[in-house]
XYZ file of C-alpha atoms in Angstrom:
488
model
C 0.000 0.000 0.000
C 1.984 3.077 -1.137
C 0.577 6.859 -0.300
C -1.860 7.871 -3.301
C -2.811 4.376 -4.517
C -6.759 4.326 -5.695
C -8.517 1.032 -5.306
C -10.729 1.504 -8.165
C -11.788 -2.572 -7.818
C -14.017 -2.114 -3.686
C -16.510 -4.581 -4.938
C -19.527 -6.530 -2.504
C -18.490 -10.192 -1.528
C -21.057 -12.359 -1.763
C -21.627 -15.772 -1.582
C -17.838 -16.220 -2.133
C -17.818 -14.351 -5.246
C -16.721 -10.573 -5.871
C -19.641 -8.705 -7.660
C -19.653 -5.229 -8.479
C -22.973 -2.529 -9.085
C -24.123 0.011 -11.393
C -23.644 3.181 -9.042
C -20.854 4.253 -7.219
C -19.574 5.898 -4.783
C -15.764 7.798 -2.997
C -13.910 8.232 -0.176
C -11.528 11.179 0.512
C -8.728 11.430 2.601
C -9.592 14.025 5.173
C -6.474 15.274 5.499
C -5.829 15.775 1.808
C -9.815 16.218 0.443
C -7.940 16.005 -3.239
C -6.839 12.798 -2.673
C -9.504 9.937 -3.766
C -8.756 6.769 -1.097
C -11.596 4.344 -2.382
C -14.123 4.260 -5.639
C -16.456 1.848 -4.340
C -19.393 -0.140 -5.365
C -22.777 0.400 -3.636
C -24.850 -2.943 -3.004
C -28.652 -2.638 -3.516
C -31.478 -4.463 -1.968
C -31.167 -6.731 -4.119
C -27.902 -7.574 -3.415
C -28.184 -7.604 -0.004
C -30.979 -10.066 -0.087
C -28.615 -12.321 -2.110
C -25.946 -12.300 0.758
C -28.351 -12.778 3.073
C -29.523 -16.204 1.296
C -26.351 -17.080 0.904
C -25.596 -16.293 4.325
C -28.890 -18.721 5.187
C -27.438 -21.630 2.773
C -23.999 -21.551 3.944
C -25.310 -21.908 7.833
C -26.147 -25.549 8.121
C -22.205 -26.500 6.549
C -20.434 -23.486 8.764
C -22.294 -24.579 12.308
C -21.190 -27.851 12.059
C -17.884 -27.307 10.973
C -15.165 -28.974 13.788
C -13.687 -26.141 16.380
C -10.156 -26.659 14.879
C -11.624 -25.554 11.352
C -13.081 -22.735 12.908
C -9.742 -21.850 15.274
C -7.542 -22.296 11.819
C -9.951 -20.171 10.025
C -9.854 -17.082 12.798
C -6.122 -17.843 13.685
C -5.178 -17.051 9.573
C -7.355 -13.804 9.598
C -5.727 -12.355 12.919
C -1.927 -13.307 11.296
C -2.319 -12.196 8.003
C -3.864 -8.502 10.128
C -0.764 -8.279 12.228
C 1.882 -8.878 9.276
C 0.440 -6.507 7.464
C -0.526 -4.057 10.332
C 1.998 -1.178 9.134
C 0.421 -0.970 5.491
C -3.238 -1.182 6.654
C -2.713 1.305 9.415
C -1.488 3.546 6.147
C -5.042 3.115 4.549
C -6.859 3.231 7.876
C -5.302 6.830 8.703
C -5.619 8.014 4.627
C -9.604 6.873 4.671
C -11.015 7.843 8.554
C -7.750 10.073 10.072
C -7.094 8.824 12.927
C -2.858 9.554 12.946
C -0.728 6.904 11.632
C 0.565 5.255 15.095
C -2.796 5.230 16.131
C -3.903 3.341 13.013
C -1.584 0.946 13.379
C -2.222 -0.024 16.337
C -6.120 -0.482 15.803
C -5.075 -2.884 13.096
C -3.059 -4.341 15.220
C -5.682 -5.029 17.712
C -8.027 -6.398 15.619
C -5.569 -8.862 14.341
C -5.401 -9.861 18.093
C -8.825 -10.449 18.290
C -9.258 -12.935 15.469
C -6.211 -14.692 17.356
C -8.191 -14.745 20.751
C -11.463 -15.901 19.182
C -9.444 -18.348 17.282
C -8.554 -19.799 20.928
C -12.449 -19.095 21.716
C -13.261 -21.348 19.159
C -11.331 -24.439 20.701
C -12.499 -23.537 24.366
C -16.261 -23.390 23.293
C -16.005 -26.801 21.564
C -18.109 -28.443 18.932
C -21.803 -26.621 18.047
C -20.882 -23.075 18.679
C -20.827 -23.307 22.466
C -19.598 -25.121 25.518
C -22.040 -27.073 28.127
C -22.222 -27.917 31.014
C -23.372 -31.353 32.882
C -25.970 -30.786 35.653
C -27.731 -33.317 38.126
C -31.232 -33.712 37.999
C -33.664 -33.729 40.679
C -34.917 -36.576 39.451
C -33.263 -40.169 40.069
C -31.717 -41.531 36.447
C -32.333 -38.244 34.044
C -29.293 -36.780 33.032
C -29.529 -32.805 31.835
C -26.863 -30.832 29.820
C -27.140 -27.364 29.288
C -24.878 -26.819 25.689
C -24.663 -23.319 23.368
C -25.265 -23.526 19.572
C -24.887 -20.667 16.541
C -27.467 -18.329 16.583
C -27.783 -18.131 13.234
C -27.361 -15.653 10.411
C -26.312 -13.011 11.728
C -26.040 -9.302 10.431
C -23.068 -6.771 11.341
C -23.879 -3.085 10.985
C -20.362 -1.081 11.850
C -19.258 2.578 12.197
C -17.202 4.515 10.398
C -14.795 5.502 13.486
C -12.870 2.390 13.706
C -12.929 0.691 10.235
C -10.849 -2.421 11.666
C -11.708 -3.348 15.446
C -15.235 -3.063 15.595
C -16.003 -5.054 12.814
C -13.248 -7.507 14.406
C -15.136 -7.794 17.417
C -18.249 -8.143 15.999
C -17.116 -10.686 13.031
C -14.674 -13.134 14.975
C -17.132 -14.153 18.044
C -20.059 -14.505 15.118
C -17.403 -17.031 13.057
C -16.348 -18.560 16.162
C -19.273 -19.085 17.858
C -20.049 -21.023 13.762
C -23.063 -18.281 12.625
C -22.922 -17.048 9.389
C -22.328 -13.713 8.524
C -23.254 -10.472 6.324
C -21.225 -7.349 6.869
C -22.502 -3.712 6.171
C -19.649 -1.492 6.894
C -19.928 2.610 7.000
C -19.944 3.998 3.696
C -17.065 6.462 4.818
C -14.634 3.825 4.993
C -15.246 1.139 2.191
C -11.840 0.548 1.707
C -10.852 -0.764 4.932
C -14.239 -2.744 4.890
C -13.115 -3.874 1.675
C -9.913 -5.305 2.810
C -10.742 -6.665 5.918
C -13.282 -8.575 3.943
C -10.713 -9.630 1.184
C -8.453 -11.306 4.184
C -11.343 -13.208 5.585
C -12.350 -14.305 1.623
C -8.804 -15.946 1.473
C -9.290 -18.178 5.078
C -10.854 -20.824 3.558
C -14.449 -20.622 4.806
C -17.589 -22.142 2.767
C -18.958 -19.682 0.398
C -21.771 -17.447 2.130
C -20.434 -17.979 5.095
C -19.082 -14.205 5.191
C -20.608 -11.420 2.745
C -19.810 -7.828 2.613
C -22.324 -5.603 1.242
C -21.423 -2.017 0.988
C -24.008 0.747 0.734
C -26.580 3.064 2.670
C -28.179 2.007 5.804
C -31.613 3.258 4.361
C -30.926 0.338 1.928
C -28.812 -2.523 2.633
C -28.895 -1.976 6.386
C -32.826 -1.822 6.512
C -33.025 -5.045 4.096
C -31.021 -6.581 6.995
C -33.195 -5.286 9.696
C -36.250 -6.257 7.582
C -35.539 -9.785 6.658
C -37.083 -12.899 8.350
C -34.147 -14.658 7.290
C -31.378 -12.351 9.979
C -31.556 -14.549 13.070
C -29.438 -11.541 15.359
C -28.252 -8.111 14.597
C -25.571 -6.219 15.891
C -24.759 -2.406 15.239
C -22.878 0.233 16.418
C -23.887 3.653 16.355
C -26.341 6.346 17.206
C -28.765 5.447 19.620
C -31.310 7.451 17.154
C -30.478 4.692 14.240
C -30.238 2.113 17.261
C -33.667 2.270 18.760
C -35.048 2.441 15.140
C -33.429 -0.725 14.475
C -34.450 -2.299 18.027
C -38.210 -1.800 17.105
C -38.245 -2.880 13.788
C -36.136 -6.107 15.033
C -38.178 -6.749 18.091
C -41.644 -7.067 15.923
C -40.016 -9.971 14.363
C -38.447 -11.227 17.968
C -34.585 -11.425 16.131
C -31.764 -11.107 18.559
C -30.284 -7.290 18.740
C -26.884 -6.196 20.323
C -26.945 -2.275 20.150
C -23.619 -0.347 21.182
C -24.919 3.844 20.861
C -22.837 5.838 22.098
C -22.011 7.846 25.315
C -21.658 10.890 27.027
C -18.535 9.866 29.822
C -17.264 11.486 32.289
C -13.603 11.563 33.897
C -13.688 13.075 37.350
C -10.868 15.027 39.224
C -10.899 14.711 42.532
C -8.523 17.152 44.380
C -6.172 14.565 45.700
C -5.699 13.572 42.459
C -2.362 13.853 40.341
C -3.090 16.730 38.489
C -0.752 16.205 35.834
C -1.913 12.142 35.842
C -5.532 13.675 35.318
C -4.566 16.498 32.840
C -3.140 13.583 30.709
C -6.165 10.824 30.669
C -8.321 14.185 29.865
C -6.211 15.039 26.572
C -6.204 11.428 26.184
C -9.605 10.245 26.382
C -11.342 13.815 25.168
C -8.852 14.685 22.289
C -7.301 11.615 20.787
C -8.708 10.222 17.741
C -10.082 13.991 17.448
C -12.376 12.846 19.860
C -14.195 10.689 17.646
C -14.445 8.226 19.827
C -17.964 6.558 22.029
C -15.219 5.898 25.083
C -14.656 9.880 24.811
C -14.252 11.541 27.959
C -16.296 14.500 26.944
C -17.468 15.450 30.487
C -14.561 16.625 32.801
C -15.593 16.493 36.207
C -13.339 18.535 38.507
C -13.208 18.943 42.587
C -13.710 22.820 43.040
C -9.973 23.040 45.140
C -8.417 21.901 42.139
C -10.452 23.261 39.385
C -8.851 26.113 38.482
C -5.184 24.648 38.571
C -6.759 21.701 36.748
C -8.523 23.918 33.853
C -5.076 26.277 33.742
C -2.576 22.598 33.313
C -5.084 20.692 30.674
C -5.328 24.928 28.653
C -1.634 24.898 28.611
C -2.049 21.175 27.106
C -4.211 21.694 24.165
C -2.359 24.935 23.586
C 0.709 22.201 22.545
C -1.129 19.657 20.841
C 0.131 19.693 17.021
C -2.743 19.197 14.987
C -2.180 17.696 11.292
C -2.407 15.587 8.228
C -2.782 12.275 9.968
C 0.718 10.946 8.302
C 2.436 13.767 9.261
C 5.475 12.466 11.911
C 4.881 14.037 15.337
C 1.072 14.678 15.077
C -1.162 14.357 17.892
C -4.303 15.064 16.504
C -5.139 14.442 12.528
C -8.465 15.741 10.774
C -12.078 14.617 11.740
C -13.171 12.345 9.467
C -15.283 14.162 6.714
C -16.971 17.779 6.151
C -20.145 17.181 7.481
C -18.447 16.321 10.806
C -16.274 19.122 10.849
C -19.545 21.515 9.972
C -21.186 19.520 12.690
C -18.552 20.199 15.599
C -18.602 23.788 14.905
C -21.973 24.280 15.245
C -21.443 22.505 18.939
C -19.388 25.336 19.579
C -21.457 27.798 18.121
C -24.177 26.235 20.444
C -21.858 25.871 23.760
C -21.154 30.163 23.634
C -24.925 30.913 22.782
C -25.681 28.464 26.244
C -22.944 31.172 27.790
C -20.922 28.431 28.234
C -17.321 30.064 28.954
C -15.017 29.608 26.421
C -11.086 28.568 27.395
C -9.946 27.166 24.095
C -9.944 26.143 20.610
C -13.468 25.432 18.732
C -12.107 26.834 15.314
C -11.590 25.204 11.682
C -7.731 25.365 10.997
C -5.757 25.589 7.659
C -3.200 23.214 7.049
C -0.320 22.577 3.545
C -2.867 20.388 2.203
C -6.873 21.091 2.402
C -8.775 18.665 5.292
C -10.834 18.567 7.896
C -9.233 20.804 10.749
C -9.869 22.063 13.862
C -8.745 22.875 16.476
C -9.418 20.982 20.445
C -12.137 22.819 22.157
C -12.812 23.652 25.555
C -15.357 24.533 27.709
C -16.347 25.627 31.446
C -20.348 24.211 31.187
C -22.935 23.554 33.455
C -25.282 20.377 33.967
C -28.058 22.181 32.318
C -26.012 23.169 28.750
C -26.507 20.749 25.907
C -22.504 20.288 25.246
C -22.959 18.279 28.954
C -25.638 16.351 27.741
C -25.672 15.848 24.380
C -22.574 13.633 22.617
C -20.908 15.313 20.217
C -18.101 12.961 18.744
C -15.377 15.233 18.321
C -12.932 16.858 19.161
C -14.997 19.149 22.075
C -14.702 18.562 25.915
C -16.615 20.988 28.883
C -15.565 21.021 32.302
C -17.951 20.557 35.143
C -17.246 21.837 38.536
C -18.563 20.244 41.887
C -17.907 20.898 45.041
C -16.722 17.706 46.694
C -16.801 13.768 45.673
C -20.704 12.920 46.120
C -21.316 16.010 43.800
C -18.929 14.700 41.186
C -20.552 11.049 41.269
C -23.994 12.655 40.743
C -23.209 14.761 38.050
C -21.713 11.717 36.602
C -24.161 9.894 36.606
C -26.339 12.600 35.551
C -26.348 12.046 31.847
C -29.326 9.206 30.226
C -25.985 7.380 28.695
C -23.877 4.984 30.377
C -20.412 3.615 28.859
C -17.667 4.055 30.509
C -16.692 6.814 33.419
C -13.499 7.345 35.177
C -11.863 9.212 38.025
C -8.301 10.386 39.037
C -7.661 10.380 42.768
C -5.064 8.787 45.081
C -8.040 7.493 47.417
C -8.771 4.103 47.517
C -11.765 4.866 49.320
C -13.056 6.971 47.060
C -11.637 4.625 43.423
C -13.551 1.743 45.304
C -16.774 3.534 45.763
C -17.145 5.185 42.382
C -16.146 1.551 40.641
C -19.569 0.400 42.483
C -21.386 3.089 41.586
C -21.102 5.007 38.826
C -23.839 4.012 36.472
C -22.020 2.665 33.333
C -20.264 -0.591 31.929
C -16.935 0.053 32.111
C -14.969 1.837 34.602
C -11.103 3.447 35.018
C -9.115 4.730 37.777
C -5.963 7.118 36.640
C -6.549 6.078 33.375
C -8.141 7.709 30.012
C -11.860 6.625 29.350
C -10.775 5.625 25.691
C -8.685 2.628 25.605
C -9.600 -0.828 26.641
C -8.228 -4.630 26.298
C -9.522 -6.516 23.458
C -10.213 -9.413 25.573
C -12.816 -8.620 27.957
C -16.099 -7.626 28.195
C -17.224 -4.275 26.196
C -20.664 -2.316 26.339
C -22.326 0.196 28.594
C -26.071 0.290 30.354
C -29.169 2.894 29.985
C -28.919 4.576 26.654
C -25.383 3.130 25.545
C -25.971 -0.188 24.995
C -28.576 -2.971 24.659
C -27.912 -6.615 24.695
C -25.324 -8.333 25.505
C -21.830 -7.379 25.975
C -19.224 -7.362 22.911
C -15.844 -8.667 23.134
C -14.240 -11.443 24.926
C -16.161 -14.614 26.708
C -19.186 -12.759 27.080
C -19.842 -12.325 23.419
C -20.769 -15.581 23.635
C -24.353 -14.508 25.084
C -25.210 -12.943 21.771
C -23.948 -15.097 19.153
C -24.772 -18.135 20.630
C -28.322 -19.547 22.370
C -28.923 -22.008 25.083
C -29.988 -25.155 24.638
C -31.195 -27.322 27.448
C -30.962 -31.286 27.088
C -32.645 -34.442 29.280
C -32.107 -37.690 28.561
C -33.042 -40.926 30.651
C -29.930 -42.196 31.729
């Protein structure tokens, strides 16, 4: 993969075959808008009906394929990611903009997760599932409790991170032995593209795994809509989310919903203030905050708040914003123009709320024409929508509260419920807000955005329906229960 290379040939994948369609579309770098990443196919209804039958055909084969096919299968897919992780990172940052040692290192994550599942695969033994032996009440019955494939099942992924989502969503579904039909964002076809051209060449039955580019008006709702999608998983906004909950549930298929989040990363004031000043640039700014682990809700002790807001100013003032293959960037471009029109209007918003003002907020020129802006940042209160409302991007408020059962409700305070996390050099105090904060995931002296691939993922209230992603759990969604008796 060299810098400027078109792939003119991003084509759907379906039923083992590459087809192509009469309208296309194109991605742009957003850090050089004159620079044309991916022409791309766009799948119709028709096409995704066709993927979904194969999907549906291929099933039976697939879910009774041995565990050591299915380990081989995932173990080939995670290699083939990590020896090529330096290339793909190159068309990861080029297409989305996340900064070229970030890139990589998504790539190279989701090339650990297809080796994990691959292990998953093994542990869960034959039928999709382990089981379990129990004793019956009654004298001479013998009960086992096993997990089998759900089914077809239908992966709806952002544009934010082309690579790992779609990892964790594709290698438990494989693993687990369901079949598969892959709708990736349209804003990154080429790394959808790719990902799906490793996993053609891992030997799986045709119609096994399908990719079907296109809108989510169109191939997405032909997913939703069909009888023939046992489960659906998506990751998104919880507006699209709930849409797709309601239309699933009137059919009773299985939905796993990941929507978003609005996190918060206290500062208490025995807390390292250069420790917290660092998981805040971290967690709010990185990836120009385009991120659903983004830390958009900084939470501070009053003692410290001032010192706190003065240290993180002096921070962002720093931060080198650029094309995302520029050498010693910390920030690249947000990832198209309606985002960048979209975060600007946030800011517009926070200063008409009265919201004060300390930093950034405004587009930025760079050597070549992108996306820019610069990191924004605001003293809010509960009340103003830029605490309430995500944004995803690079835009963070600061909330002040007067002492530790303050900061805990006003993080909780939100109708989202990812992740949260606090800096402080209590125990006491890390202990109790682990227990209680409302959300799935937790961090103490850490950033909100950054999490192992190998455990559980996924957040409560308006963040997440379903069960969780990643890791053993995943097992809950893409697999179903089966209970057994027999007369001994």
């Amino acid at each position: 993969m060299i810098h400027g290379e078109i792939h003119l040939n991003v084509r759907q994948y379906i039923n083992g075959r590459w087809e192509t369609s009469a309208t296309t579309g194109v991605s742009a770098n957003p850090s050089d808008t004159s620079e044309v990443v991916a022409e791309y196919a766009r799948a119709d209804r028709r096409q995704a009906e066709a993927a979904i039958r194969a999907a549906t055909e291929a099933f039976p084969h697939w879910s009774h394929s041995t565990p050591q096919r299915r380990a081989d299968v995932l173990d080939r897919i995670g290699a083939e990611l990590l020896a090529r992780k330096d290339d793909l990172g190159l068309l990861l940052a080029r297409e989305e903009g996340k900064t070229l040692p970030e890139a990589v290192a998504e790539v190279a994550r989701a090339g650990q997760i297809f080796k994990f599942f691959a292990g998953e695969a093994i542990r869960s033994g034959a039928g999709g599932g382990g089981g379990e032996n129990v004793a019956s009440v009654r004298a001479g019955v013998q009960v086992d409790v096993t997990r089998e494939p759900v089914g077809v099942v239908g992966l709806i992924t952002p544009w934010n991170s082309p690579f790992v989502i779609p990892a964790w969503k594709i290698a438990p579904a494989l693993a687990h032995g369901n079949s598969v039909v892959f709708k990736p964002a349209e804003l990154v076809p080429a790394c959808g593209w790719v990902l799906a051209e490793i996993i053609s060449r891992a030997a799986l039955p045709a119609g096994a795994f399908n990719l079907v580019m296109g809108s989510g008006r169109e191939v997405g709702q032909a997913l939703v809509d069909s009888a023939l999608v046992d489960a659906l998983s998506f990751t998104g906004s919880a507006a699209n989310g709930e849409r797709i909950l309601q239309a699933a549930a009137a059919r009773r298929a299985k939905v796993q919903l990941e929507t978003g989040g609005k996190n918060a990363l206290v500062v208490l004031a025995d807390a390292d203030l250069d420790r917290a000043v660092d998981c805040a640039v971290q967690g709010a700014y990185f990836s120009a905050g385009q991120r659903c682990t983004a830390s958009s809700r900084l939470i501070v002790e009053a003692a410290v708040h001032d010192a706190f807001v003065a240290k993180l100013r002096q921070r962002l003032k720093a931060l080198k914003i650029g094309h995302a293959l520029e050498r010693g960037i910390d920030i690249g471009p947000v990832a198209d123009e309606e985002r960048l029109a979209q975060n600007l209007a946030w800011v517009g918003i926070a200063r008409e709320e009265g919201a004060e003002h300390v930093w950034g907020g405004e587009a930025l020129e760079r050597a070549t024409r992108g996306h820019y802006m610069s990191p924004a940042l605001f003293l809010a209160k509960p009340s103003h929508r830029i605490a309430r409302e995500e944004v995803f991007g690079p835009l963070a408020c600061v909330l002040r509260a007067d002492d530790y059962d303050e900061a805990l409700a006003l993080c909780n305070d939100t109708p989202f419920g990812l992740c949260a996390g606090i800096c402080t050099n209590s125990l006491k105090h890390a202990m109790h807000f682990r227990r209680h904060a409302v959300v799935g995931m937790t961090m103490v002296n850490l950033p909100t955005a950054g999490v192992d691939f190998h455990v559980p993922f996924g957040g409560r209230k308006g963040s997440g329906y379903g069960p969780r992603e990643q890791g053993r759990h995943a097992a809950e969604f893409y697999t179903t229960v089966k209970t057994g008796y027999m007369l001994a």
